[in-house]
Amino acid sequence: MEVTVRLQNVTKKIKNKTIIDDLSFDVFGGEIFGFLGPNGAGKTTTIRMIVGLMKLSDGDVFICGDSIKHSFEKAIGHVGAIVENPEMYKYLTGYDNLKHYARMSPGVEKSRIDEVIELVGLKARIHDKVKTYSLGMRQRLGLAQALLHKPKVLILDEPTNGLDPQGIREIRDYLKELSRNEGMTVIVSSHLLSEMEMMCDRFCIIQNGKLIDIQNTHEEEAETTAKMLQVQVDPVKKACKLIADTFPDYHPEVVDGALRLQVTYDLIPEVIKLLVMGDCAVYGVETVTISLEEKFLQITGAGGQIQ
Ligand SMILES: Nc1ncnc2c1ncn2[C@@H]1O[C@H](COP(=O)(O)OP(=O)(O)OP(=O)(O)O)[C@@H](O)[C@H]1O
Ligand SMILES: [Mg+2]
């Protein structure tokens, strides 16, 4: 597999404080890769260094083989990015904003502008002024702008921030489309584990500027993988007792009105059957791989205190 983004001992120190501590990992062509970490973990700082908005104190970043330290122009030419709020002219239309950016990127033709508008689904409103856009529409315009020069690598810092569930889903679908159909490498950050699991092929967990772990999202489920099962069931207390009486090893408990228990994957049907046969109404079932959730909770734990 082709490595499109390589972080090599990336370090950032500001006034003797180490903000990013020796990060090294590879991201491959066509994959959606996530940075997961709590507030202040260093996601934005890492992205700012990758896209050249901030200098590295040590280490290097290679984009499609080009070093951002030694061949910045070439390296950055492979990248489209949205970091913080993309700059837009509110009194111009979406289309005029794109035209303006197209003028600044060599080789972008009018047909490409129409293509990206289509791609981000903004056609109906593209000739309206940006000041009349909703947050989601601005996000789409930002994305269109980042895609204009057909970058090989797209980098988005918290792309779903402030979007409604529909908007989040749409962003997720575009990003998947871009990686599958155009072979684009997509890097996104988030502080939500569930979002990373839904959006990414792989993601790394960052805490206090350090790489804690890299996870594969689509690994085959081992039948014996321990799962945290969360069941929306009514009546929940009766369900809890039923499980406790039948499977005392599962340690069922009621959390936020739902039944929770640890169970291995292959035994989930048994649990559901027991509930249904026991006259409990099951409204929903969710599973979370325990090791991952626990790992992330340990990181974001400590009462949610920022360190
Ligand atoms: N210019 C700066 N000067 C001093 N400290 C900074 C600077 N920029 C970032 N930091 C610190 O670096 C750490 C990482 O910040 P960063 O913005 O990268 O976190 P993040 O993971 O993006 O968090 P969030 O989820 O809140 O966006 C924080 O402790 C922050 O205070
Ligand atoms: Mg951030």
mmCIF file of C-alpha atoms and ligand atoms in Angstrom:
data_model
loop_
_atom_site.group_PDB
_atom_site.id
_atom_site.type_symbol
_atom_site.label_atom_id
_atom_site.label_comp_id
_atom_site.label_asym_id
_atom_site.label_seq_id
_atom_site.Cartn_x
_atom_site.Cartn_y
_atom_site.Cartn_z
ATOM 1 C CA MET A 1 0.000 0.000 0.000
ATOM 2 C CA GLU A 2 1.138 3.490 -0.849
ATOM 3 C CA VAL A 3 1.959 5.732 2.105
ATOM 4 C CA THR A 4 0.450 9.160 1.402
ATOM 5 C CA VAL A 5 1.085 10.860 4.726
ATOM 6 C CA ARG A 6 3.977 9.963 7.007
ATOM 7 C CA LEU A 7 4.529 11.597 10.372
ATOM 8 C CA GLN A 8 8.083 11.062 11.550
ATOM 9 C CA ASN A 9 8.885 11.978 15.152
ATOM 10 C CA VAL A 10 6.669 15.040 14.918
ATOM 11 C CA THR A 11 7.210 17.204 17.978
ATOM 12 C CA LYS A 12 5.988 20.649 18.996
ATOM 13 C CA LYS A 13 7.307 22.583 21.941
ATOM 14 C CA ILE A 14 5.938 25.945 22.937
ATOM 15 C CA LYS A 15 7.845 27.756 25.692
ATOM 16 C CA ASN A 16 9.443 24.586 27.068
ATOM 17 C CA LYS A 17 6.094 22.811 27.144
ATOM 18 C CA THR A 18 5.876 19.729 24.920
ATOM 19 C CA ILE A 19 2.508 19.953 23.177
ATOM 20 C CA ILE A 20 3.102 17.199 20.636
ATOM 21 C CA ASP A 21 5.447 14.471 21.715
ATOM 22 C CA ASP A 22 7.243 12.416 19.066
ATOM 23 C CA LEU A 23 4.294 11.339 16.902
ATOM 24 C CA SER A 24 5.080 8.801 14.183
ATOM 25 C CA PHE A 25 2.646 6.934 11.970
ATOM 26 C CA ASP A 26 1.714 6.309 8.336
ATOM 27 C CA VAL A 27 -1.547 6.961 6.538
ATOM 28 C CA PHE A 28 -2.256 5.031 3.336
ATOM 29 C CA GLY A 29 -3.698 6.021 -0.018
ATOM 30 C CA GLY A 30 -7.501 5.876 -0.188
ATOM 31 C CA GLU A 31 -8.101 5.409 3.514
ATOM 32 C CA ILE A 32 -10.081 7.521 5.946
ATOM 33 C CA PHE A 33 -7.866 8.026 8.954
ATOM 34 C CA GLY A 34 -8.978 9.629 12.209
ATOM 35 C CA PHE A 35 -7.347 11.544 15.053
ATOM 36 C CA LEU A 36 -9.315 10.811 18.189
ATOM 37 C CA GLY A 37 -8.614 12.609 21.437
ATOM 38 C CA PRO A 38 -10.223 14.707 24.151
ATOM 39 C CA ASN A 39 -10.139 18.512 24.175
ATOM 40 C CA GLY A 40 -6.582 19.748 24.322
ATOM 41 C CA ALA A 41 -5.082 16.416 23.214
ATOM 42 C CA GLY A 42 -3.244 18.035 20.311
ATOM 43 C CA LYS A 43 -5.383 17.200 17.280
ATOM 44 C CA THR A 44 -5.573 20.719 15.868
ATOM 45 C CA THR A 45 -1.907 21.391 16.594
ATOM 46 C CA THR A 46 -0.887 18.225 14.729
ATOM 47 C CA ILE A 47 -3.091 19.132 11.769
ATOM 48 C CA ARG A 48 -1.747 22.695 11.727
ATOM 49 C CA MET A 49 1.776 21.289 11.460
ATOM 50 C CA ILE A 50 0.816 18.842 8.704
ATOM 51 C CA VAL A 51 -0.674 21.613 6.585
ATOM 52 C CA GLY A 52 2.145 24.076 7.258
ATOM 53 C CA LEU A 53 0.230 26.546 9.437
ATOM 54 C CA MET A 54 2.679 25.907 12.262
ATOM 55 C CA LYS A 55 6.350 24.971 12.327
ATOM 56 C CA LEU A 56 7.539 21.665 13.698
ATOM 57 C CA SER A 57 9.973 21.824 16.612
ATOM 58 C CA ASP A 58 11.329 18.457 15.553
ATOM 59 C CA GLY A 59 10.610 15.617 13.115
ATOM 60 C CA ASP A 60 9.121 15.853 9.638
ATOM 61 C CA VAL A 61 5.938 15.192 7.695
ATOM 62 C CA PHE A 62 6.012 13.624 4.239
ATOM 63 C CA ILE A 63 3.051 14.039 1.931
ATOM 64 C CA CYS A 64 3.171 11.730 -1.072
ATOM 65 C CA GLY A 65 6.879 11.462 -0.355
ATOM 66 C CA ASP A 66 7.556 15.221 -0.233
ATOM 67 C CA SER A 67 8.866 16.688 2.990
ATOM 68 C CA ILE A 68 7.033 19.714 4.345
ATOM 69 C CA LYS A 69 10.341 20.904 5.735
ATOM 70 C CA HIS A 70 12.436 20.576 2.602
ATOM 71 C CA SER A 71 9.958 20.797 -0.275
ATOM 72 C CA PHE A 72 7.038 22.646 1.236
ATOM 73 C CA GLU A 73 5.423 23.866 -2.003
ATOM 74 C CA LYS A 74 5.379 20.392 -3.496
ATOM 75 C CA ALA A 75 4.188 18.713 -0.320
ATOM 76 C CA ILE A 76 1.385 21.205 0.292
ATOM 77 C CA GLY A 77 0.276 20.956 -3.335
ATOM 78 C CA HIS A 78 -1.009 17.456 -2.573
ATOM 79 C CA VAL A 79 -3.202 18.719 0.281
ATOM 80 C CA GLY A 80 -6.666 20.201 0.593
ATOM 81 C CA ALA A 81 -7.616 21.197 4.123
ATOM 82 C CA ILE A 82 -10.146 22.843 6.359
ATOM 83 C CA VAL A 83 -8.621 23.901 9.648
ATOM 84 C CA GLU A 84 -10.665 26.141 11.908
ATOM 85 C CA ASN A 85 -13.078 28.368 10.020
ATOM 86 C CA PRO A 86 -12.280 28.515 6.318
ATOM 87 C CA GLU A 87 -12.051 32.085 5.134
ATOM 88 C CA MET A 88 -14.993 33.130 3.024
ATOM 89 C CA TYR A 89 -16.338 36.341 1.638
ATOM 90 C CA LYS A 90 -19.768 36.616 3.187
ATOM 91 C CA TYR A 91 -21.030 39.239 0.766
ATOM 92 C CA LEU A 92 -20.126 37.183 -2.289
ATOM 93 C CA THR A 93 -22.068 34.180 -3.506
ATOM 94 C CA GLY A 94 -20.790 30.676 -2.930
ATOM 95 C CA TYR A 95 -19.966 30.471 -6.601
ATOM 96 C CA ASP A 96 -17.949 33.698 -6.573
ATOM 97 C CA ASN A 97 -16.026 32.491 -3.551
ATOM 98 C CA LEU A 98 -15.076 29.341 -5.421
ATOM 99 C CA LYS A 99 -14.148 31.339 -8.509
ATOM 100 C CA HIS A 100 -11.916 33.506 -6.362
ATOM 101 C CA TYR A 101 -10.121 30.469 -4.910
ATOM 102 C CA ALA A 102 -9.884 28.808 -8.304
ATOM 103 C CA ARG A 103 -7.967 31.852 -9.555
ATOM 104 C CA MET A 104 -5.397 31.335 -6.834
ATOM 105 C CA SER A 105 -4.820 27.656 -7.625
ATOM 106 C CA PRO A 106 -3.127 27.065 -10.954
ATOM 107 C CA GLY A 107 -4.841 24.713 -13.372
ATOM 108 C CA VAL A 108 -8.348 24.796 -11.901
ATOM 109 C CA GLU A 109 -10.872 25.169 -14.706
ATOM 110 C CA LYS A 110 -14.498 26.218 -14.656
ATOM 111 C CA SER A 111 -15.640 22.640 -15.202
ATOM 112 C CA ARG A 112 -13.901 21.648 -11.958
ATOM 113 C CA ILE A 113 -15.839 24.330 -10.058
ATOM 114 C CA ASP A 114 -19.111 22.854 -11.306
ATOM 115 C CA GLU A 115 -17.878 19.380 -10.460
ATOM 116 C CA VAL A 116 -17.097 20.180 -6.818
ATOM 117 C CA ILE A 117 -20.415 22.022 -6.400
ATOM 118 C CA GLU A 118 -22.180 18.902 -7.575
ATOM 119 C CA LEU A 119 -20.024 16.734 -5.355
ATOM 120 C CA VAL A 120 -20.828 18.615 -2.137
ATOM 121 C CA GLY A 121 -24.508 18.994 -3.053
ATOM 122 C CA LEU A 122 -24.639 22.792 -3.014
ATOM 123 C CA LYS A 123 -25.992 23.375 -6.499
ATOM 124 C CA ALA A 124 -29.372 24.774 -5.461
ATOM 125 C CA ARG A 125 -27.858 27.541 -3.300
ATOM 126 C CA ILE A 126 -24.517 28.219 -4.933
ATOM 127 C CA HIS A 127 -25.617 31.576 -6.395
ATOM 128 C CA ASP A 128 -26.850 32.861 -3.030
ATOM 129 C CA LYS A 129 -24.670 35.048 -0.845
ATOM 130 C CA VAL A 130 -22.638 33.159 1.752
ATOM 131 C CA LYS A 131 -24.103 35.299 4.565
ATOM 132 C CA THR A 132 -27.444 33.577 3.936
ATOM 133 C CA TYR A 133 -25.931 30.095 4.339
ATOM 134 C CA SER A 134 -26.470 27.801 7.301
ATOM 135 C CA LEU A 135 -23.487 26.328 9.118
ATOM 136 C CA GLY A 136 -23.852 23.083 7.183
ATOM 137 C CA MET A 137 -23.862 24.933 3.860
ATOM 138 C CA ARG A 138 -20.719 26.820 4.874
ATOM 139 C CA GLN A 139 -19.079 23.514 5.734
ATOM 140 C CA ARG A 140 -19.976 22.217 2.287
ATOM 141 C CA LEU A 141 -18.595 25.324 0.630
ATOM 142 C CA GLY A 142 -15.393 24.939 2.642
ATOM 143 C CA LEU A 143 -15.148 21.365 1.481
ATOM 144 C CA ALA A 144 -15.751 22.389 -2.138
ATOM 145 C CA GLN A 145 -12.963 24.944 -1.779
ATOM 146 C CA ALA A 146 -10.570 22.358 -0.335
ATOM 147 C CA LEU A 147 -11.341 19.952 -3.189
ATOM 148 C CA LEU A 148 -10.901 22.416 -6.066
ATOM 149 C CA HIS A 149 -7.331 21.479 -6.979
ATOM 150 C CA LYS A 150 -8.040 17.710 -6.750
ATOM 151 C CA PRO A 151 -5.821 17.084 -3.749
ATOM 152 C CA LYS A 152 -4.592 13.580 -3.061
ATOM 153 C CA VAL A 153 -4.955 14.176 0.648
ATOM 154 C CA LEU A 154 -7.898 15.896 2.304
ATOM 155 C CA ILE A 155 -7.501 17.016 5.911
ATOM 156 C CA LEU A 156 -10.436 18.216 7.997
ATOM 157 C CA ASP A 157 -10.304 19.333 11.621
ATOM 158 C CA GLU A 158 -13.553 18.284 13.356
ATOM 159 C CA PRO A 159 -15.635 18.394 10.163
ATOM 160 C CA THR A 160 -18.889 17.510 11.896
ATOM 161 C CA ASN A 161 -18.669 20.171 14.610
ATOM 162 C CA GLY A 162 -21.960 22.001 14.878
ATOM 163 C CA LEU A 163 -23.773 19.941 12.266
ATOM 164 C CA ASP A 164 -27.139 18.276 12.788
ATOM 165 C CA PRO A 165 -27.388 14.469 12.521
ATOM 166 C CA GLN A 166 -28.446 14.722 8.887
ATOM 167 C CA GLY A 167 -25.460 16.958 8.087
ATOM 168 C CA ILE A 168 -23.090 14.636 9.931
ATOM 169 C CA ARG A 169 -24.333 11.720 7.943
ATOM 170 C CA GLU A 170 -23.955 13.580 4.673
ATOM 171 C CA ILE A 171 -20.376 14.599 5.439
ATOM 172 C CA ARG A 172 -19.627 11.001 6.349
ATOM 173 C CA ASP A 173 -21.092 9.788 3.073
ATOM 174 C CA TYR A 174 -19.119 12.304 0.941
ATOM 175 C CA LEU A 175 -15.883 11.444 2.651
ATOM 176 C CA LYS A 176 -16.469 7.767 2.021
ATOM 177 C CA GLU A 177 -17.318 8.499 -1.580
ATOM 178 C CA LEU A 178 -14.148 10.554 -2.029
ATOM 179 C CA SER A 179 -11.954 7.854 -0.585
ATOM 180 C CA ARG A 180 -13.644 4.962 -2.404
ATOM 181 C CA ASN A 181 -14.257 6.569 -5.802
ATOM 182 C CA GLU A 182 -11.402 9.026 -6.135
ATOM 183 C CA GLY A 183 -8.822 7.165 -4.056
ATOM 184 C CA MET A 184 -8.362 10.233 -1.893
ATOM 185 C CA THR A 185 -6.715 9.925 1.508
ATOM 186 C CA VAL A 186 -8.898 11.607 4.110
ATOM 187 C CA ILE A 187 -7.708 12.646 7.571
ATOM 188 C CA VAL A 188 -10.320 13.825 10.077
ATOM 189 C CA SER A 189 -10.245 14.642 13.765
ATOM 190 C CA SER A 190 -12.901 14.214 16.406
ATOM 191 C CA HIS A 191 -13.330 13.832 20.135
ATOM 192 C CA LEU A 192 -16.090 11.240 19.666
ATOM 193 C CA LEU A 193 -15.237 7.567 19.536
ATOM 194 C CA SER A 194 -18.559 6.648 17.906
ATOM 195 C CA GLU A 195 -17.928 9.103 15.101
ATOM 196 C CA MET A 196 -14.487 7.688 14.405
ATOM 197 C CA GLU A 197 -15.906 4.187 14.360
ATOM 198 C CA MET A 198 -18.537 5.152 11.821
ATOM 199 C CA MET A 199 -16.356 7.301 9.608
ATOM 200 C CA CYS A 200 -12.845 5.904 9.581
ATOM 201 C CA ASP A 201 -11.015 2.844 8.341
ATOM 202 C CA ARG A 202 -8.410 3.394 11.032
ATOM 203 C CA PHE A 203 -7.863 5.966 13.733
ATOM 204 C CA CYS A 204 -5.223 6.889 16.237
ATOM 205 C CA ILE A 205 -5.879 7.943 19.793
ATOM 206 C CA ILE A 206 -3.969 10.974 21.010
ATOM 207 C CA GLN A 207 -3.667 12.117 24.595
ATOM 208 C CA ASN A 208 -1.468 14.915 25.912
ATOM 209 C CA GLY A 209 0.240 15.079 22.541
ATOM 210 C CA LYS A 210 1.248 11.415 22.622
ATOM 211 C CA LEU A 211 0.146 8.567 20.399
ATOM 212 C CA ILE A 212 -1.650 6.058 22.602
ATOM 213 C CA ASP A 213 -2.885 3.553 20.057
ATOM 214 C CA ILE A 214 -3.946 2.947 16.463
ATOM 215 C CA GLN A 215 -7.192 1.075 15.861
ATOM 216 C CA ASN A 216 -8.600 -0.675 12.847
ATOM 217 C CA THR A 217 -12.322 -0.123 12.600
ATOM 218 C CA HIS A 218 -13.334 -2.900 10.262
ATOM 219 C CA GLU A 219 -11.497 -5.825 11.751
ATOM 220 C CA GLU A 220 -13.444 -9.047 11.667
ATOM 221 C CA GLU A 221 -15.392 -9.578 14.867
ATOM 222 C CA ALA A 222 -14.002 -12.479 16.782
ATOM 223 C CA GLU A 223 -16.892 -14.567 18.088
ATOM 224 C CA THR A 224 -15.407 -14.422 21.515
ATOM 225 C CA THR A 225 -14.701 -10.677 21.569
ATOM 226 C CA ALA A 226 -16.117 -9.228 24.763
ATOM 227 C CA LYS A 227 -18.858 -6.732 24.083
ATOM 228 C CA MET A 228 -20.647 -4.170 26.148
ATOM 229 C CA LEU A 229 -24.260 -4.724 25.283
ATOM 230 C CA GLN A 230 -26.737 -1.930 25.845
ATOM 231 C CA VAL A 231 -30.405 -2.845 25.549
ATOM 232 C CA GLN A 232 -33.373 -0.491 25.539
ATOM 233 C CA VAL A 233 -35.905 -2.701 27.209
ATOM 234 C CA ASP A 234 -39.126 -2.342 29.141
ATOM 235 C CA PRO A 235 -39.530 -3.046 32.015
ATOM 236 C CA VAL A 236 -35.814 -2.599 32.519
ATOM 237 C CA LYS A 237 -35.644 -3.741 36.163
ATOM 238 C CA LYS A 238 -37.390 -6.992 35.382
ATOM 239 C CA ALA A 239 -35.022 -7.544 32.448
ATOM 240 C CA CYS A 240 -32.032 -6.917 34.688
ATOM 241 C CA LYS A 241 -33.232 -9.442 37.253
ATOM 242 C CA LEU A 242 -33.970 -11.998 34.560
ATOM 243 C CA ILE A 243 -30.427 -11.764 33.234
ATOM 244 C CA ALA A 244 -28.894 -11.746 36.708
ATOM 245 C CA ASP A 245 -30.818 -14.894 37.659
ATOM 246 C CA THR A 246 -29.966 -16.732 34.441
ATOM 247 C CA PHE A 247 -26.466 -15.463 33.646
ATOM 248 C CA PRO A 248 -24.946 -14.147 36.890
ATOM 249 C CA ASP A 249 -21.515 -13.874 35.231
ATOM 250 C CA TYR A 250 -22.706 -11.092 32.920
ATOM 251 C CA HIS A 251 -23.074 -8.525 35.733
ATOM 252 C CA PRO A 252 -26.125 -6.753 34.317
ATOM 253 C CA GLU A 253 -26.887 -3.247 35.529
ATOM 254 C CA VAL A 254 -29.255 -0.428 34.701
ATOM 255 C CA VAL A 255 -27.482 2.678 33.392
ATOM 256 C CA ASP A 256 -29.428 5.734 32.189
ATOM 257 C CA GLY A 257 -32.590 3.672 31.908
ATOM 258 C CA ALA A 258 -30.981 1.006 29.715
ATOM 259 C CA LEU A 259 -29.816 -2.472 30.544
ATOM 260 C CA ARG A 260 -26.053 -2.929 30.309
ATOM 261 C CA LEU A 261 -24.013 -6.049 30.493
ATOM 262 C CA GLN A 262 -20.776 -7.557 29.296
ATOM 263 C CA VAL A 263 -21.197 -10.539 27.054
ATOM 264 C CA THR A 264 -19.251 -12.276 24.315
ATOM 265 C CA TYR A 265 -20.406 -11.695 20.768
ATOM 266 C CA ASP A 266 -21.630 -15.235 20.102
ATOM 267 C CA LEU A 267 -23.939 -15.175 23.129
ATOM 268 C CA ILE A 268 -25.812 -11.958 22.303
ATOM 269 C CA PRO A 269 -28.729 -13.856 20.652
ATOM 270 C CA GLU A 270 -29.176 -15.908 23.829
ATOM 271 C CA VAL A 271 -29.556 -12.765 25.881
ATOM 272 C CA ILE A 272 -32.084 -11.208 23.518
ATOM 273 C CA LYS A 273 -34.053 -14.450 23.349
ATOM 274 C CA LEU A 274 -34.208 -14.656 27.114
ATOM 275 C CA LEU A 275 -35.572 -11.111 27.341
ATOM 276 C CA VAL A 276 -38.189 -11.633 24.670
ATOM 277 C CA MET A 277 -39.306 -14.988 26.065
ATOM 278 C CA GLY A 278 -39.457 -13.359 29.502
ATOM 279 C CA ASP A 279 -42.024 -10.849 28.226
ATOM 280 C CA CYS A 280 -39.726 -7.848 28.151
ATOM 281 C CA ALA A 281 -40.168 -5.482 25.191
ATOM 282 C CA VAL A 282 -36.833 -4.884 23.417
ATOM 283 C CA TYR A 283 -36.680 -1.510 21.646
ATOM 284 C CA GLY A 284 -33.032 -1.404 20.693
ATOM 285 C CA VAL A 285 -29.692 -3.128 21.073
ATOM 286 C CA GLU A 286 -26.257 -1.560 20.793
ATOM 287 C CA THR A 287 -22.827 -3.081 21.187
ATOM 288 C CA VAL A 288 -19.504 -1.470 21.906
ATOM 289 C CA THR A 289 -16.213 -3.321 21.904
ATOM 290 C CA ILE A 290 -15.141 -3.067 25.489
ATOM 291 C CA SER A 291 -11.442 -2.745 25.152
ATOM 292 C CA LEU A 292 -11.854 0.277 22.921
ATOM 293 C CA GLU A 293 -14.439 2.067 24.982
ATOM 294 C CA GLU A 294 -12.535 1.439 28.155
ATOM 295 C CA LYS A 295 -9.331 2.606 26.627
ATOM 296 C CA PHE A 296 -10.919 5.831 25.520
ATOM 297 C CA LEU A 297 -12.686 6.366 28.835
ATOM 298 C CA GLN A 298 -9.437 5.904 30.672
ATOM 299 C CA ILE A 299 -7.962 8.588 28.484
ATOM 300 C CA THR A 300 -10.814 11.039 28.713
ATOM 301 C CA GLY A 301 -11.549 9.974 32.285
ATOM 302 C CA ALA A 302 -10.306 11.687 35.414
ATOM 303 C CA GLY A 303 -13.721 13.346 35.599
ATOM 304 C CA GLY A 304 -13.223 14.905 32.197
ATOM 305 C CA GLN A 305 -10.427 17.107 33.523
ATOM 306 C CA ILE A 306 -8.217 18.649 30.886
ATOM 307 C CA GLN A 307 -4.591 17.973 31.689
HETATM 308 N N1 LIG B 1 -0.123 28.723 20.451
HETATM 309 C C1 LIG B 1 -0.178 27.992 21.561
HETATM 310 N N2 LIG B 1 0.484 28.380 22.683
HETATM 311 C C2 LIG B 1 0.454 27.637 23.804
HETATM 312 N N3 LIG B 1 -0.218 26.478 23.910
HETATM 313 C C3 LIG B 1 -0.894 26.049 22.845
HETATM 314 C C4 LIG B 1 -0.916 26.777 21.608
HETATM 315 N N4 LIG B 1 -1.671 26.076 20.722
HETATM 316 C C5 LIG B 1 -2.109 24.999 21.386
HETATM 317 N N5 LIG B 1 -1.646 24.964 22.652
HETATM 318 C C6 LIG B 1 -1.909 23.908 23.652
HETATM 319 O O1 LIG B 1 -1.679 22.664 23.049
HETATM 320 C C7 LIG B 1 -2.568 21.683 23.543
HETATM 321 C C8 LIG B 1 -3.254 21.012 22.366
HETATM 322 O O2 LIG B 1 -4.180 21.912 21.752
HETATM 323 P P1 LIG B 1 -5.019 21.535 20.463
HETATM 324 O O3 LIG B 1 -5.776 22.736 20.062
HETATM 325 O O4 LIG B 1 -4.106 20.932 19.477
HETATM 326 O O5 LIG B 1 -5.975 20.412 21.050
HETATM 327 P P2 LIG B 1 -7.196 19.661 20.318
HETATM 328 O O6 LIG B 1 -6.926 18.214 20.459
HETATM 329 O O7 LIG B 1 -7.386 20.195 18.963
HETATM 330 O O8 LIG B 1 -8.398 20.044 21.264
HETATM 331 P P3 LIG B 1 -9.951 20.383 20.913
HETATM 332 O O9 LIG B 1 -10.679 19.061 20.932
HETATM 333 O O10 LIG B 1 -10.356 21.209 22.092
HETATM 334 O O11 LIG B 1 -10.001 21.098 19.609
HETATM 335 C C9 LIG B 1 -3.518 22.406 24.490
HETATM 336 O O12 LIG B 1 -3.078 22.179 25.805
HETATM 337 C C10 LIG B 1 -3.357 23.852 24.106
HETATM 338 O O13 LIG B 1 -3.586 24.692 25.192
HETATM 339 MG MG MG B 2 -8.954 21.166 18.019
#
